[in-house]
Short mmCIF file of C-alpha atoms in Angstrom, two decimals:
data_model
loop_
_atom_site.label_atom_id
_atom_site.label_comp_id
_atom_site.label_asym_id
_atom_site.label_seq_id
_atom_site.Cartn_x
_atom_site.Cartn_y
_atom_site.Cartn_z
CA MET J 1 -19.77 -21.38 -10.89
CA ALA J 2 -22.26 -24.01 -11.88
CA ASN J 3 -20.79 -24.25 -15.17
CA ASP J 4 -17.49 -24.78 -13.92
CA GLY J 5 -18.99 -27.78 -12.58
CA ALA J 6 -20.83 -28.86 -15.70
CA VAL J 7 -17.25 -28.57 -18.10
CA VAL J 8 -15.86 -30.95 -15.54
CA ILE J 9 -18.66 -33.43 -16.01
CA ASP J 10 -18.33 -33.06 -19.76
CA VAL J 11 -14.49 -33.76 -19.82
CA LEU J 12 -15.02 -36.64 -17.63
CA LEU J 13 -17.28 -37.78 -19.84
CA ASP J 14 -15.89 -37.29 -22.94
CA SER J 15 -12.61 -39.00 -20.60
CA ALA J 16 -14.08 -42.30 -20.13
CA LYS J 17 -15.90 -42.59 -23.99
CA ALA J 18 -12.42 -42.05 -25.94
CA MET J 19 -11.06 -45.01 -23.05
CA THR J 20 -14.00 -47.41 -24.13
CA GLU J 21 -12.44 -46.75 -27.90
CA TYR J 22 -9.12 -46.71 -26.65
CA ASN J 23 -9.71 -50.57 -25.51
CA LYS J 24 -11.45 -51.67 -28.20
CA LEU J 25 -8.92 -50.21 -30.49
CA GLY J 26 -6.28 -51.93 -28.64
CA SER J 27 -8.09 -55.20 -28.83
CA VAL J 28 -8.16 -55.10 -32.88
CA MET J 29 -4.56 -53.81 -33.08
CA SER J 30 -2.97 -56.03 -30.50
CA GLY J 31 -3.12 -59.66 -32.55
CA THR J 32 -1.78 -57.46 -36.21
CA GLY J 33 1.31 -56.23 -34.70
CA SER J 34 1.32 -53.67 -36.99
CA LYS J 35 3.35 -50.38 -36.35
CA ILE J 36 0.65 -48.72 -37.70
CA GLY J 37 -1.47 -50.10 -34.76
CA SER J 38 0.70 -49.21 -32.06
CA ALA J 39 1.23 -45.66 -33.17
CA LEU J 40 -2.61 -45.40 -33.28
CA LYS J 41 -2.92 -46.58 -29.37
CA ALA J 42 -0.35 -44.61 -28.45
CA GLY J 43 -2.15 -40.89 -30.19
CA THR J 44 -5.27 -42.59 -28.19
CA ALA J 45 -3.75 -42.59 -25.05
CA ALA J 46 -1.69 -38.84 -25.44
CA ALA J 47 -5.28 -37.69 -26.28
CA ILE J 48 -7.09 -39.00 -23.44
CA ALA J 49 -4.14 -37.80 -21.25
CA GLY J 50 -4.76 -34.16 -22.24
CA THR J 51 -8.34 -34.54 -22.22
CA ALA J 52 -7.21 -35.44 -18.24
CA ALA J 53 -5.06 -32.97 -17.86
CA VAL J 54 -7.88 -30.36 -18.96
CA GLY J 55 -10.36 -31.05 -16.58
CA VAL J 56 -7.91 -31.05 -13.98
CA ALA J 57 -6.20 -27.53 -14.42
CA ALA J 58 -10.17 -26.85 -15.05
CA VAL J 59 -10.91 -27.59 -11.15
CA GLY J 60 -7.64 -26.35 -9.48
CA ILE J 61 -8.41 -23.11 -11.81
CA GLY J 62 -11.89 -23.08 -10.46
CA LYS J 63 -11.13 -23.49 -6.80
CA GLN J 64 -8.20 -20.49 -7.17
CA VAL J 65 -10.88 -18.05 -8.87
CA LEU J 66 -14.00 -19.26 -5.54
CA SER J 67 -11.19 -18.36 -3.06
CA SER J 68 -9.90 -15.35 -4.49
CA TYR J 69 -13.21 -14.01 -5.53
CA ALA J 70 -14.18 -14.86 -1.91
CA ASP J 71 -11.28 -13.02 -0.53
CA TYR J 72 -11.81 -10.13 -2.58
CA GLU J 73 -15.56 -9.73 -1.77
CA GLN J 74 -14.57 -10.06 2.32
CA LEU J 75 -11.70 -7.24 2.02
CA VAL J 76 -14.05 -4.76 -0.06
CA GLY J 77 -16.55 -5.06 2.40
CA GLY J 78 -13.73 -3.97 5.00
CA VAL J 79 -12.48 -1.50 2.94
CA ASP J 80 -16.11 -0.14 2.40
CA THR J 81 -16.45 -0.13 6.38
CA LEU J 82 -12.83 1.89 6.94
CA PHE J 83 -13.07 4.29 4.40
CA GLY J 84 -16.93 4.79 3.54
CA ASN J 85 -17.39 7.36 0.45
CA ALA J 86 -13.23 6.92 -0.12
CA SER J 87 -13.79 3.21 -0.68
CA LYS J 88 -13.70 3.34 -4.60
CA THR J 89 -10.81 5.43 -4.38
CA VAL J 90 -8.53 2.71 -2.86
CA GLN J 91 -10.29 0.24 -5.05
CA GLY J 92 -8.83 1.77 -7.97
CA PHE J 93 -5.44 1.94 -5.92
CA ALA J 94 -6.07 -1.18 -5.31
CA ASP J 95 -6.55 -2.64 -9.11
CA ASN J 96 -3.21 -0.86 -10.29
CA ALA J 97 -0.94 -1.86 -7.33
CA TYR J 98 0.74 -4.45 -9.53
CA LYS J 99 2.36 -1.50 -11.30
CA THR J 100 2.63 0.90 -8.05
CA ALA J 101 3.70 -1.94 -5.34
CA GLY J 102 3.98 -5.16 -7.19
CA LEU J 103 0.85 -6.56 -5.22
CA SER J 104 -2.42 -8.21 -6.24
CA ALA J 105 -5.02 -6.06 -5.53
CA ASN J 106 -6.42 -8.54 -2.85
CA ALA J 107 -2.56 -8.20 -1.09
CA TYR J 108 -3.04 -4.74 -1.71
CA MET J 109 -6.39 -4.15 0.26
CA GLU J 110 -5.29 -6.66 2.91
CA THR J 111 -2.15 -4.51 3.68
CA VAL J 112 -4.17 -1.47 4.19
CA THR J 113 -7.13 -2.57 5.70
CA GLY J 114 -4.17 -3.65 8.68
CA PHE J 115 -3.71 -0.34 9.68
CA SER J 116 -5.97 2.29 7.86
CA ALA J 117 -8.15 2.36 11.02
CA SER J 118 -5.19 4.42 12.87
CA MET J 119 -4.88 6.47 9.80
CA VAL J 120 -8.23 7.75 9.47
CA ALA J 121 -8.04 8.22 13.38
CA SER J 122 -5.11 10.26 12.72
CA LEU J 123 -6.58 12.43 10.07
CA LYS J 124 -9.40 12.94 11.88
CA GLY J 125 -12.27 11.27 10.04
CA ASP J 126 -10.89 12.44 6.64
CA THR J 127 -11.31 9.20 5.01
CA ALA J 128 -10.16 10.74 1.10
CA LYS J 129 -6.73 12.15 2.71
CA ALA J 130 -6.50 8.58 4.44
CA ALA J 131 -7.14 6.68 0.97
CA ASP J 132 -4.18 8.86 -0.52
CA TYR J 133 -1.85 8.43 2.60
CA SER J 134 -2.65 5.25 2.73
CA ASN J 135 -1.66 4.69 -0.52
CA GLN J 136 1.39 6.16 -0.57
CA ALA J 137 2.49 4.01 2.60
CA VAL J 138 2.24 0.80 0.57
CA VAL J 139 3.82 2.18 -2.06
CA ASP J 140 6.82 2.85 0.36
CA MET J 141 7.04 -0.45 1.58
CA ALA J 142 7.43 -2.17 -1.10
CA ASP J 143 9.65 0.76 -2.54
CA ASN J 144 11.59 0.06 0.65
CA ALA J 145 11.64 -3.93 0.30
CA ASN J 146 12.83 -3.70 -3.49
CA LYS J 147 15.55 -0.96 -2.76
CA MET J 148 17.29 -2.03 0.78
CA GLY J 149 16.43 -6.32 -0.03
CA SER J 150 13.77 -5.99 3.14
CA ASN J 151 11.28 -8.87 3.54
CA ILE J 152 7.73 -6.96 2.19
CA GLY J 153 5.90 -9.38 5.47
CA ASP J 154 8.85 -7.50 8.06
CA ILE J 155 8.27 -3.83 6.50
CA GLN J 156 4.24 -4.61 6.81
CA ASN J 157 4.77 -5.73 10.39
CA ALA J 158 6.89 -2.32 11.48
CA TYR J 159 4.46 0.00 9.72
CA GLN J 160 1.52 -1.97 11.72
CA GLY J 161 3.59 -1.26 14.91
CA PHE J 162 4.05 2.27 14.11
CA ALA J 163 0.13 2.50 13.83
CA LYS J 164 -0.13 1.35 17.65
CA GLN J 165 3.20 3.87 18.32
CA ASN J 166 5.30 0.51 18.74
CA TYR J 167 8.20 1.22 16.81
CA THR J 168 10.79 -1.82 18.06
CA MET J 169 10.47 -2.79 14.29
CA LEU J 170 11.66 0.46 13.12
CA ASP J 171 15.35 -0.77 12.21
CA ASN J 172 12.97 -3.33 9.66
CA LEU J 173 13.21 -0.43 7.25
CA LYS J 174 16.59 -0.28 6.99
CA LEU J 175 17.13 3.58 6.77
CA GLY J 176 19.86 3.64 9.63
CA TYR J 177 17.49 4.21 12.53
CA GLY J 178 17.10 2.09 16.00
CA VAL J 179 14.38 0.53 17.48
CA THR J 180 13.14 3.01 20.28
CA GLN J 181 10.60 6.06 20.37
CA GLU J 182 13.60 8.33 20.45
CA GLU J 183 15.11 6.89 17.28
CA MET J 184 11.51 7.71 15.36
CA LYS J 185 11.64 11.41 17.16
CA ARG J 186 14.89 11.37 15.39
CA LEU J 187 13.98 10.58 11.95
CA LEU J 188 10.47 13.08 12.24
CA SER J 189 13.32 15.06 13.13
CA ASP J 190 15.30 14.59 10.19
CA ALA J 191 12.31 14.76 7.69
CA GLU J 192 11.46 18.29 9.12
CA LYS J 193 14.77 19.41 7.70
CA PHE J 194 14.67 17.84 4.58
CA SER J 195 11.26 19.03 3.73
CA GLY J 196 10.28 22.16 6.55
CA GLN J 197 7.18 20.54 7.60
CA LYS J 198 6.62 19.74 11.25
CA TYR J 199 5.58 16.43 12.11
CA ASP J 200 3.72 14.72 15.36
CA ILE J 201 4.72 11.19 16.47
CA SER J 202 1.93 10.60 17.97
CA SER J 203 0.16 10.72 14.28
CA PHE J 204 0.34 7.94 12.18
CA ALA J 205 -0.44 9.87 9.21
CA ASP J 206 2.57 12.10 10.12
CA VAL J 207 4.86 9.11 10.66
CA THR J 208 4.13 7.38 7.00
CA GLN J 209 4.61 11.05 5.82
CA ALA J 210 7.78 11.20 7.81
CA ILE J 211 9.39 7.99 6.28
CA HIS J 212 8.22 8.66 2.89
CA VAL J 213 10.04 11.95 3.08
CA VAL J 214 13.73 10.31 4.54
CA GLN J 215 12.77 7.05 1.47
CA THR J 216 12.62 10.06 -1.09
CA GLN J 217 15.53 12.13 0.18
CA MET J 218 17.63 7.90 0.24
CA GLY J 219 16.43 8.04 -3.48
CA ILE J 220 14.39 4.82 -2.82
CA THR J 221 10.88 6.36 -3.73
CA GLY J 222 9.26 5.12 -6.75
CA THR J 223 11.64 2.08 -6.87
CA THR J 224 8.93 -0.52 -7.70
CA ALA J 225 7.24 1.36 -10.32
CA LYS J 226 10.43 1.83 -12.30
CA GLU J 227 11.51 -1.85 -11.96
CA ALA J 228 8.37 -2.86 -12.91
CA ALA J 229 9.01 -0.99 -16.14
CA SER J 230 12.66 -1.44 -16.79
CA THR J 231 14.32 -5.17 -14.94
CA ILE J 232 13.30 -8.54 -15.40
CA SER J 233 12.66 -8.92 -11.86
CA GLY J 234 10.47 -6.00 -11.17
CA SER J 235 8.31 -7.28 -14.42
CA ILE J 236 7.81 -10.83 -13.13
CA ASP J 237 6.47 -9.30 -9.70
CA SER J 238 4.39 -7.23 -11.45
CA THR J 239 3.05 -9.73 -14.04
CA LYS J 240 2.39 -12.11 -11.22
CA ALA J 241 0.24 -9.92 -9.38
CA ALA J 242 -1.50 -9.15 -12.75
CA TYR J 243 -2.22 -12.69 -12.78
CA GLN J 244 -3.87 -12.92 -9.61
CA ASN J 245 -5.99 -10.44 -10.52
CA LEU J 246 -6.92 -11.99 -13.47
CA ILE J 247 -8.11 -14.97 -11.31
CA THR J 248 -9.95 -12.70 -8.74
CA GLY J 249 -11.78 -11.23 -12.12
CA LEU J 250 -12.60 -14.83 -13.45
CA GLY J 251 -14.91 -14.84 -10.25
CA SER J 252 -16.94 -11.82 -11.22
CA SER J 253 -19.34 -11.08 -14.47
CA ASN J 254 -18.68 -7.30 -14.08
CA ALA J 255 -14.55 -7.62 -13.98
CA ASN J 256 -12.97 -5.84 -16.55
#
């Protein structure tokens, strides 16, 4: 990032030089009463202000890049640890999350790592399957938030609770179920009726699969991707996430 510092220094030097010339110009023109002189002074002042603004903006973006890329590296390290050989798969899902879940890559990985240990454990160490199930869970969260008007943070907290067999936030999903273990069992039972598959409440993976089945039955699944392609609000969320990916990518010479 040393080059960023050099750019900022150059801008400041240019601004100082421009201010010196501006003061000289002001002295010459002040005695003439010339409208042209006033216009030139105003134009020079505007140029100086513009140059300074560019410098400030460069500094601000530089800080964002450093912070965002530092977070990215830390999150990738966590994904590597939790998913092992399937880490690249998770990172691939993260790169596309701006379209599928309306999340930046960093936000996606942060969400996944919040429950992935339980996911991997419930799948008996099958990290490849855990990567797929985790991706589906994150997309299900986003779809629920978009369709039901829920707060995405509340939904994420609910899933993290499910990973610990805590169902007191099940109603955060607004699917018509209460906040007890019995209500989660009822959700799993309903999912079994729809899919014909058996779900074990002690398995976090099964719980996320059952939620997916119920949300699909309710017409919730796929909402985020559809809105990203066809609605203004969905496009804005997708664009915000893509912009954050851009900021992160500026921190790496290998970024696409």
